[in-house]
Amino acid sequence: MQGEKTRKLYVGTSWKMNKTVNESRQYISTLCDFMNNNPQVIKNLEVFVLPAFLAIDSAIQIINKTNSDLKIGAQDCCWEDFGAFTGEVSPMHLKDLGASYVELGHAERRNIFMETDEMVSKKVAAVIKNNMKPILCIGEEEKPSQINIALHFLEHQLMDDLNKIDRTDLKNIVIAYEPVWAIGATASAPLDYIEEAMGFLRNLLNKKFGNNCGNDQVIIYGGSVTPESARDILALKNNDGIFVGRSALNVEYFINMIKMANEVQKSKITSF
Ligand code: PGA
């Protein structure tokens, strides 16, 4: 046992390919106002939004102007800083804008745009090199008849995606466990299923990287999180937060989930 501690809870959203720049500005302004007016609610939380690339600059300008703790990130990037990569977005450019996070390996990138684990692992290393934090998405495609089948898949996917980093980099990585079958679905994965998968990931990191690093790893859950399900998911012992798609497109819903995270955080003492 490594002692007891409260863990910071993460509440984040990716808007995917939604919201114009103007709509993004309105949402970010409302969210920054809420966060600035409620410092006690967000004190032990990490709140992040991943807008479309074109809205990142405006979002960061609002944050700088209002001096807000909200973090902004991108939904993808290239593994190179510059060069002949037509249409790609450089991690160096995202850092230059003031982005804090870059989501990598989301199921839609893997399945629609054919991203491989090799590409994802190069992107993870590139984002770290540029002093931003990867939000590395992993997850099995289908709900298996036995969870062991999923765990076996997760082990290979995670190790392949992390094969270019060291143990010391892990503290700068957020792992988002997103079972693909629960993304865009009618319900999240069952609570005991999420808990078991996350416990497995922590043990795996301990085994592969040593130093009990898995116990401190930030691991969050994504896949059909809603204002109705958020509280129970946030309360899971092995879970550090929620990563929300559709249900956070409405800023009031997102703010409600931030409030829930604060309530859960206040009562959550995790011991490993
Ligand atoms: P969803 O998206 O909340 O709309 O299921 C989650 C995700 O893709 O991360």
mmCIF file of C-alpha atoms and ligand atoms in Angstrom:
data_model
loop_
_atom_site.group_PDB
_atom_site.id
_atom_site.type_symbol
_atom_site.label_atom_id
_atom_site.label_comp_id
_atom_site.label_asym_id
_atom_site.label_seq_id
_atom_site.Cartn_x
_atom_site.Cartn_y
_atom_site.Cartn_z
ATOM 1 C CA MET A 1 0.000 0.000 0.000
ATOM 2 C CA GLN A 2 1.411 3.369 -1.004
ATOM 3 C CA GLY A 3 -0.730 5.418 1.337
ATOM 4 C CA GLU A 4 -3.856 7.367 0.809
ATOM 5 C CA LYS A 5 -4.321 10.411 -1.323
ATOM 6 C CA THR A 6 -6.953 12.343 -3.124
ATOM 7 C CA ARG A 7 -6.552 12.193 -6.883
ATOM 8 C CA LYS A 8 -7.243 15.143 -9.112
ATOM 9 C CA LEU A 9 -10.316 14.508 -11.269
ATOM 10 C CA TYR A 10 -10.355 15.346 -14.980
ATOM 11 C CA VAL A 11 -13.410 16.595 -16.835
ATOM 12 C CA GLY A 12 -12.838 16.975 -20.549
ATOM 13 C CA THR A 13 -14.633 17.116 -23.840
ATOM 14 C CA SER A 14 -13.790 16.762 -27.498
ATOM 15 C CA TRP A 15 -16.256 18.506 -29.767
ATOM 16 C CA LYS A 16 -15.135 16.360 -32.704
ATOM 17 C CA MET A 17 -16.123 18.131 -35.985
ATOM 18 C CA ASN A 18 -18.777 20.325 -34.350
ATOM 19 C CA LYS A 19 -19.241 24.052 -33.637
ATOM 20 C CA THR A 20 -18.214 27.003 -35.772
ATOM 21 C CA VAL A 21 -15.543 29.384 -34.515
ATOM 22 C CA ASN A 22 -18.255 31.754 -33.324
ATOM 23 C CA GLU A 23 -20.160 29.021 -31.477
ATOM 24 C CA SER A 24 -16.891 27.880 -29.947
ATOM 25 C CA ARG A 25 -16.150 31.392 -28.658
ATOM 26 C CA GLN A 26 -19.562 31.634 -26.994
ATOM 27 C CA TYR A 27 -19.169 28.250 -25.286
ATOM 28 C CA ILE A 28 -15.630 28.998 -24.078
ATOM 29 C CA SER A 29 -16.673 32.434 -22.757
ATOM 30 C CA THR A 30 -19.551 30.902 -20.773
ATOM 31 C CA LEU A 31 -17.319 28.162 -19.412
ATOM 32 C CA CYS A 32 -14.525 30.587 -18.427
ATOM 33 C CA ASP A 33 -17.071 32.797 -16.646
ATOM 34 C CA PHE A 34 -18.350 29.808 -14.692
ATOM 35 C CA MET A 35 -14.848 28.662 -13.772
ATOM 36 C CA ASN A 36 -13.711 32.147 -12.721
ATOM 37 C CA ASN A 37 -16.829 32.670 -10.619
ATOM 38 C CA ASN A 38 -16.571 29.258 -8.911
ATOM 39 C CA PRO A 39 -12.930 28.746 -7.916
ATOM 40 C CA GLN A 40 -13.917 26.381 -5.090
ATOM 41 C CA VAL A 41 -15.663 24.061 -7.584
ATOM 42 C CA ILE A 42 -12.701 23.704 -9.913
ATOM 43 C CA LYS A 43 -9.953 23.813 -7.269
ATOM 44 C CA ASN A 44 -9.094 20.104 -7.499
ATOM 45 C CA LEU A 45 -10.213 19.503 -11.064
ATOM 46 C CA GLU A 46 -8.518 19.621 -14.449
ATOM 47 C CA VAL A 47 -11.020 20.884 -17.021
ATOM 48 C CA PHE A 48 -10.188 20.713 -20.717
ATOM 49 C CA VAL A 49 -11.896 21.303 -24.063
ATOM 50 C CA LEU A 50 -10.699 20.064 -27.431
ATOM 51 C CA PRO A 51 -12.356 22.223 -30.110
ATOM 52 C CA ALA A 52 -11.874 21.907 -33.860
ATOM 53 C CA PHE A 53 -8.415 23.083 -34.981
ATOM 54 C CA LEU A 54 -9.772 26.349 -36.404
ATOM 55 C CA ALA A 55 -11.297 27.407 -33.075
ATOM 56 C CA ILE A 56 -8.234 26.712 -30.910
ATOM 57 C CA ASP A 57 -6.666 30.144 -31.337
ATOM 58 C CA SER A 58 -9.870 32.044 -30.435
ATOM 59 C CA ALA A 59 -10.458 29.768 -27.447
ATOM 60 C CA ILE A 60 -6.961 30.375 -26.085
ATOM 61 C CA GLN A 61 -7.323 34.125 -26.573
ATOM 62 C CA ILE A 62 -10.458 34.095 -24.396
ATOM 63 C CA ILE A 63 -8.670 32.057 -21.731
ATOM 64 C CA ASN A 64 -5.716 34.449 -21.692
ATOM 65 C CA LYS A 65 -7.986 37.471 -21.522
ATOM 66 C CA THR A 66 -10.078 36.071 -18.674
ATOM 67 C CA ASN A 67 -7.138 34.427 -16.906
ATOM 68 C CA SER A 68 -9.066 31.141 -16.750
ATOM 69 C CA ASP A 69 -7.743 27.725 -15.651
ATOM 70 C CA LEU A 70 -9.481 25.998 -18.543
ATOM 71 C CA LYS A 71 -7.068 24.000 -20.734
ATOM 72 C CA ILE A 72 -7.399 23.776 -24.480
ATOM 73 C CA GLY A 73 -6.129 21.021 -26.742
ATOM 74 C CA ALA A 74 -6.365 19.585 -30.241
ATOM 75 C CA GLN A 75 -8.002 16.382 -31.449
ATOM 76 C CA ASP A 76 -4.999 15.149 -33.445
ATOM 77 C CA CYS A 77 -1.655 16.276 -34.886
ATOM 78 C CA CYS A 78 1.165 15.158 -37.150
ATOM 79 C CA TRP A 79 4.215 13.292 -35.793
ATOM 80 C CA GLU A 80 6.580 15.763 -37.463
ATOM 81 C CA ASP A 81 7.064 19.426 -36.544
ATOM 82 C CA PHE A 82 7.279 20.695 -40.123
ATOM 83 C CA GLY A 83 7.887 19.618 -43.707
ATOM 84 C CA ALA A 84 6.136 18.177 -46.733
ATOM 85 C CA PHE A 85 2.963 16.869 -45.036
ATOM 86 C CA THR A 86 0.181 18.623 -46.951
ATOM 87 C CA GLY A 87 -2.894 19.309 -44.869
ATOM 88 C CA GLU A 88 -1.416 18.096 -41.586
ATOM 89 C CA VAL A 89 -1.220 20.126 -38.359
ATOM 90 C CA SER A 90 2.138 20.438 -36.633
ATOM 91 C CA PRO A 91 2.479 19.778 -32.884
ATOM 92 C CA MET A 92 4.973 22.650 -32.829
ATOM 93 C CA HIS A 93 2.314 25.001 -34.198
ATOM 94 C CA LEU A 94 -0.198 23.822 -31.583
ATOM 95 C CA LYS A 95 2.327 24.463 -28.838
ATOM 96 C CA ASP A 96 2.995 27.892 -30.331
ATOM 97 C CA LEU A 97 -0.740 28.709 -30.062
ATOM 98 C CA GLY A 98 -0.765 27.696 -26.391
ATOM 99 C CA ALA A 99 -2.423 24.264 -26.578
ATOM 100 C CA SER A 100 -1.932 22.062 -23.491
ATOM 101 C CA TYR A 101 -3.234 18.713 -24.745
ATOM 102 C CA VAL A 102 -3.442 16.705 -27.954
ATOM 103 C CA GLU A 103 -5.848 13.795 -28.258
ATOM 104 C CA LEU A 104 -4.298 10.879 -30.132
ATOM 105 C CA GLY A 105 -5.544 7.561 -31.437
ATOM 106 C CA HIS A 106 -9.266 8.198 -31.059
ATOM 107 C CA ALA A 107 -11.301 5.324 -32.509
ATOM 108 C CA GLU A 108 -12.576 7.586 -35.308
ATOM 109 C CA ARG A 109 -8.976 8.412 -36.317
ATOM 110 C CA ARG A 110 -8.075 4.741 -36.243
ATOM 111 C CA ASN A 111 -11.168 3.434 -38.031
ATOM 112 C CA ILE A 112 -12.115 6.183 -40.506
ATOM 113 C CA PHE A 113 -8.640 7.577 -41.222
ATOM 114 C CA MET A 114 -6.709 4.328 -40.908
ATOM 115 C CA GLU A 115 -4.300 5.403 -38.199
ATOM 116 C CA THR A 116 -2.069 2.585 -37.033
ATOM 117 C CA ASP A 117 -0.443 2.015 -33.641
ATOM 118 C CA GLU A 118 2.887 2.908 -35.262
ATOM 119 C CA MET A 119 1.522 6.334 -36.280
ATOM 120 C CA VAL A 120 -0.047 6.849 -32.854
ATOM 121 C CA SER A 121 3.208 5.978 -31.072
ATOM 122 C CA LYS A 122 5.125 8.519 -33.192
ATOM 123 C CA LYS A 123 2.490 11.166 -32.397
ATOM 124 C CA VAL A 124 2.698 10.443 -28.657
ATOM 125 C CA ALA A 125 6.465 11.008 -28.765
ATOM 126 C CA ALA A 126 6.070 14.192 -30.880
ATOM 127 C CA VAL A 127 3.519 15.735 -28.519
ATOM 128 C CA ILE A 128 5.724 15.025 -25.495
ATOM 129 C CA LYS A 129 8.758 16.458 -27.283
ATOM 130 C CA ASN A 130 6.737 19.647 -27.796
ATOM 131 C CA ASN A 131 5.915 19.882 -24.080
ATOM 132 C CA MET A 132 2.215 19.174 -24.424
ATOM 133 C CA LYS A 133 0.284 16.245 -22.945
ATOM 134 C CA PRO A 134 -1.075 13.455 -25.145
ATOM 135 C CA ILE A 135 -4.546 12.184 -24.358
ATOM 136 C CA LEU A 136 -3.990 8.678 -25.650
ATOM 137 C CA CYS A 137 -7.232 6.897 -26.529
ATOM 138 C CA ILE A 138 -7.306 3.126 -26.352
ATOM 139 C CA GLY A 139 -10.155 0.668 -26.406
ATOM 140 C CA GLU A 140 -11.361 -2.656 -27.719
ATOM 141 C CA GLU A 141 -13.634 -2.649 -30.783
ATOM 142 C CA GLU A 142 -16.400 -4.958 -29.630
ATOM 143 C CA LYS A 143 -17.878 -5.928 -26.327
ATOM 144 C CA PRO A 144 -16.321 -9.345 -25.742
ATOM 145 C CA SER A 145 -18.058 -12.366 -24.270
ATOM 146 C CA GLN A 146 -15.354 -12.331 -21.569
ATOM 147 C CA ILE A 147 -13.492 -9.246 -20.394
ATOM 148 C CA ASN A 148 -10.160 -11.114 -20.623
ATOM 149 C CA ILE A 149 -10.370 -10.936 -24.402
ATOM 150 C CA ALA A 150 -10.608 -7.136 -24.170
ATOM 151 C CA LEU A 151 -7.768 -6.936 -21.643
ATOM 152 C CA HIS A 152 -5.508 -8.909 -23.937
ATOM 153 C CA PHE A 153 -6.266 -6.478 -26.774
ATOM 154 C CA LEU A 154 -5.729 -3.444 -24.520
ATOM 155 C CA GLU A 155 -2.348 -4.737 -23.377
ATOM 156 C CA HIS A 156 -1.055 -4.962 -26.946
ATOM 157 C CA GLN A 157 -2.560 -1.670 -28.058
ATOM 158 C CA LEU A 158 -1.246 0.288 -25.070
ATOM 159 C CA MET A 159 2.246 -1.181 -25.245
ATOM 160 C CA ASP A 160 2.456 -0.507 -28.997
ATOM 161 C CA ASP A 161 1.260 3.085 -28.557
ATOM 162 C CA LEU A 162 3.722 3.738 -25.713
ATOM 163 C CA ASN A 163 6.711 2.049 -27.325
ATOM 164 C CA LYS A 164 8.590 5.306 -27.944
ATOM 165 C CA ILE A 165 8.375 6.760 -24.468
ATOM 166 C CA ASP A 166 10.051 6.224 -21.078
ATOM 167 C CA ARG A 167 8.568 5.766 -17.636
ATOM 168 C CA THR A 168 9.316 9.407 -16.810
ATOM 169 C CA ASP A 169 7.033 10.485 -19.678
ATOM 170 C CA LEU A 170 3.997 8.706 -18.238
ATOM 171 C CA LYS A 171 3.197 11.535 -15.828
ATOM 172 C CA ASN A 172 2.656 13.757 -18.883
ATOM 173 C CA ILE A 173 0.231 11.370 -20.549
ATOM 174 C CA VAL A 174 -3.509 11.024 -19.984
ATOM 175 C CA ILE A 175 -4.771 7.588 -20.955
ATOM 176 C CA ALA A 176 -8.390 7.681 -22.105
ATOM 177 C CA TYR A 177 -9.969 4.248 -21.901
ATOM 178 C CA GLU A 178 -12.728 4.358 -24.495
ATOM 179 C CA PRO A 179 -14.266 1.003 -25.426
ATOM 180 C CA VAL A 180 -15.134 1.577 -29.084
ATOM 181 C CA TRP A 181 -18.496 -0.199 -28.700
ATOM 182 C CA ALA A 182 -19.494 2.368 -26.055
ATOM 183 C CA ILE A 183 -18.634 5.466 -28.137
ATOM 184 C CA GLY A 184 -21.683 7.161 -29.683
ATOM 185 C CA ALA A 185 -23.824 4.429 -28.111
ATOM 186 C CA THR A 186 -26.910 4.537 -25.915
ATOM 187 C CA ALA A 187 -25.044 3.736 -22.700
ATOM 188 C CA SER A 188 -21.540 3.721 -21.288
ATOM 189 C CA ALA A 189 -19.747 0.480 -20.510
ATOM 190 C CA PRO A 190 -20.928 -1.130 -17.238
ATOM 191 C CA LEU A 191 -19.271 0.300 -14.118
ATOM 192 C CA ASP A 192 -17.671 -2.964 -12.992
ATOM 193 C CA TYR A 193 -16.323 -3.507 -16.500
ATOM 194 C CA ILE A 194 -14.692 -0.033 -16.537
ATOM 195 C CA GLU A 195 -13.264 -0.579 -13.062
ATOM 196 C CA GLU A 196 -11.756 -3.913 -13.991
ATOM 197 C CA ALA A 197 -10.245 -2.641 -17.244
ATOM 198 C CA MET A 198 -8.688 0.370 -15.507
ATOM 199 C CA GLY A 199 -7.290 -1.765 -12.688
ATOM 200 C CA PHE A 200 -5.780 -4.020 -15.325
ATOM 201 C CA LEU A 201 -4.159 -1.036 -17.092
ATOM 202 C CA ARG A 202 -2.635 0.198 -13.828
ATOM 203 C CA ASN A 203 -1.162 -3.240 -13.059
ATOM 204 C CA LEU A 204 0.102 -3.520 -16.611
ATOM 205 C CA LEU A 205 1.962 -0.198 -16.347
ATOM 206 C CA ASN A 206 3.416 -1.265 -12.996
ATOM 207 C CA LYS A 207 4.636 -4.491 -14.570
ATOM 208 C CA LYS A 208 6.055 -2.977 -17.762
ATOM 209 C CA PHE A 209 7.473 0.320 -16.486
ATOM 210 C CA GLY A 210 8.089 -0.427 -12.778
ATOM 211 C CA ASN A 211 8.144 1.931 -9.814
ATOM 212 C CA ASN A 212 4.382 1.553 -9.199
ATOM 213 C CA CYS A 213 3.889 4.153 -11.925
ATOM 214 C CA GLY A 214 0.516 2.631 -12.843
ATOM 215 C CA ASN A 215 -0.913 3.686 -9.493
ATOM 216 C CA ASP A 216 -0.268 7.344 -10.280
ATOM 217 C CA GLN A 217 -1.158 7.185 -13.964
ATOM 218 C CA VAL A 218 -3.980 9.467 -15.066
ATOM 219 C CA ILE A 219 -6.613 7.220 -16.657
ATOM 220 C CA ILE A 220 -9.998 8.613 -17.643
ATOM 221 C CA TYR A 221 -13.090 7.045 -19.184
ATOM 222 C CA GLY A 222 -14.876 8.001 -22.410
ATOM 223 C CA GLY A 223 -17.844 6.503 -24.244
ATOM 224 C CA SER A 224 -21.446 7.714 -23.887
ATOM 225 C CA VAL A 225 -20.876 9.594 -20.638
ATOM 226 C CA THR A 226 -24.022 11.616 -19.853
ATOM 227 C CA PRO A 227 -25.077 13.903 -16.998
ATOM 228 C CA GLU A 228 -27.006 10.880 -15.696
ATOM 229 C CA SER A 229 -24.067 8.465 -15.736
ATOM 230 C CA ALA A 230 -21.170 10.851 -15.007
ATOM 231 C CA ARG A 231 -21.355 10.768 -11.214
ATOM 232 C CA ASP A 232 -21.084 6.976 -10.871
ATOM 233 C CA ILE A 233 -18.298 6.789 -13.436
ATOM 234 C CA LEU A 234 -16.344 9.568 -11.702
ATOM 235 C CA ALA A 235 -16.701 7.752 -8.379
ATOM 236 C CA LEU A 236 -14.946 4.582 -9.600
ATOM 237 C CA LYS A 237 -11.812 3.923 -7.580
ATOM 238 C CA ASN A 238 -9.508 3.314 -10.552
ATOM 239 C CA ASN A 239 -10.853 6.196 -12.629
ATOM 240 C CA ASP A 240 -9.487 9.747 -12.745
ATOM 241 C CA GLY A 241 -12.134 11.418 -14.847
ATOM 242 C CA ILE A 242 -14.531 11.604 -17.757
ATOM 243 C CA PHE A 243 -13.992 12.404 -21.417
ATOM 244 C CA VAL A 244 -17.295 13.427 -22.939
ATOM 245 C CA GLY A 245 -18.506 13.696 -26.533
ATOM 246 C CA ARG A 246 -22.140 14.460 -27.411
ATOM 247 C CA SER A 247 -23.342 15.217 -23.895
ATOM 248 C CA ALA A 248 -20.900 18.099 -23.489
ATOM 249 C CA LEU A 249 -21.827 19.945 -26.680
ATOM 250 C CA ASN A 250 -24.289 21.859 -24.511
ATOM 251 C CA VAL A 251 -22.228 24.020 -22.152
ATOM 252 C CA GLU A 252 -24.795 23.783 -19.335
ATOM 253 C CA TYR A 253 -24.561 19.978 -19.383
ATOM 254 C CA PHE A 254 -20.775 20.230 -19.288
ATOM 255 C CA ILE A 255 -20.908 22.636 -16.350
ATOM 256 C CA ASN A 256 -23.246 20.231 -14.532
ATOM 257 C CA MET A 257 -20.725 17.446 -14.977
ATOM 258 C CA ILE A 258 -17.950 19.725 -13.634
ATOM 259 C CA LYS A 259 -20.080 20.371 -10.538
ATOM 260 C CA MET A 260 -20.607 16.619 -10.098
ATOM 261 C CA ALA A 261 -16.876 15.998 -10.360
ATOM 262 C CA ASN A 262 -16.296 18.490 -7.573
ATOM 263 C CA GLU A 263 -18.845 16.730 -5.365
ATOM 264 C CA VAL A 264 -17.332 13.327 -6.089
ATOM 265 C CA GLN A 265 -13.831 14.710 -5.570
ATOM 266 C CA LYS A 266 -14.734 16.001 -2.135
ATOM 267 C CA SER A 267 -15.779 12.533 -0.997
ATOM 268 C CA LYS A 268 -13.212 10.535 -2.904
ATOM 269 C CA ILE A 269 -10.150 9.369 -1.056
ATOM 270 C CA THR A 270 -8.448 6.643 -3.025
ATOM 271 C CA SER A 271 -6.078 4.215 -1.448
ATOM 272 C CA PHE A 272 -3.862 1.922 -3.470
HETATM 273 P P1 PGA B 1 -19.642 10.130 -26.893
HETATM 274 O O1 PGA B 1 -18.154 10.277 -27.491
HETATM 275 O O2 PGA B 1 -19.591 10.701 -25.488
HETATM 276 O O3 PGA B 1 -20.486 10.946 -27.812
HETATM 277 O O4 PGA B 1 -19.942 8.674 -26.884
HETATM 278 C C1 PGA B 1 -17.089 9.867 -26.696
HETATM 279 C C2 PGA B 1 -15.801 9.897 -27.440
HETATM 280 O O5 PGA B 1 -15.755 9.664 -28.646
HETATM 281 O O6 PGA B 1 -14.759 10.129 -26.793
#
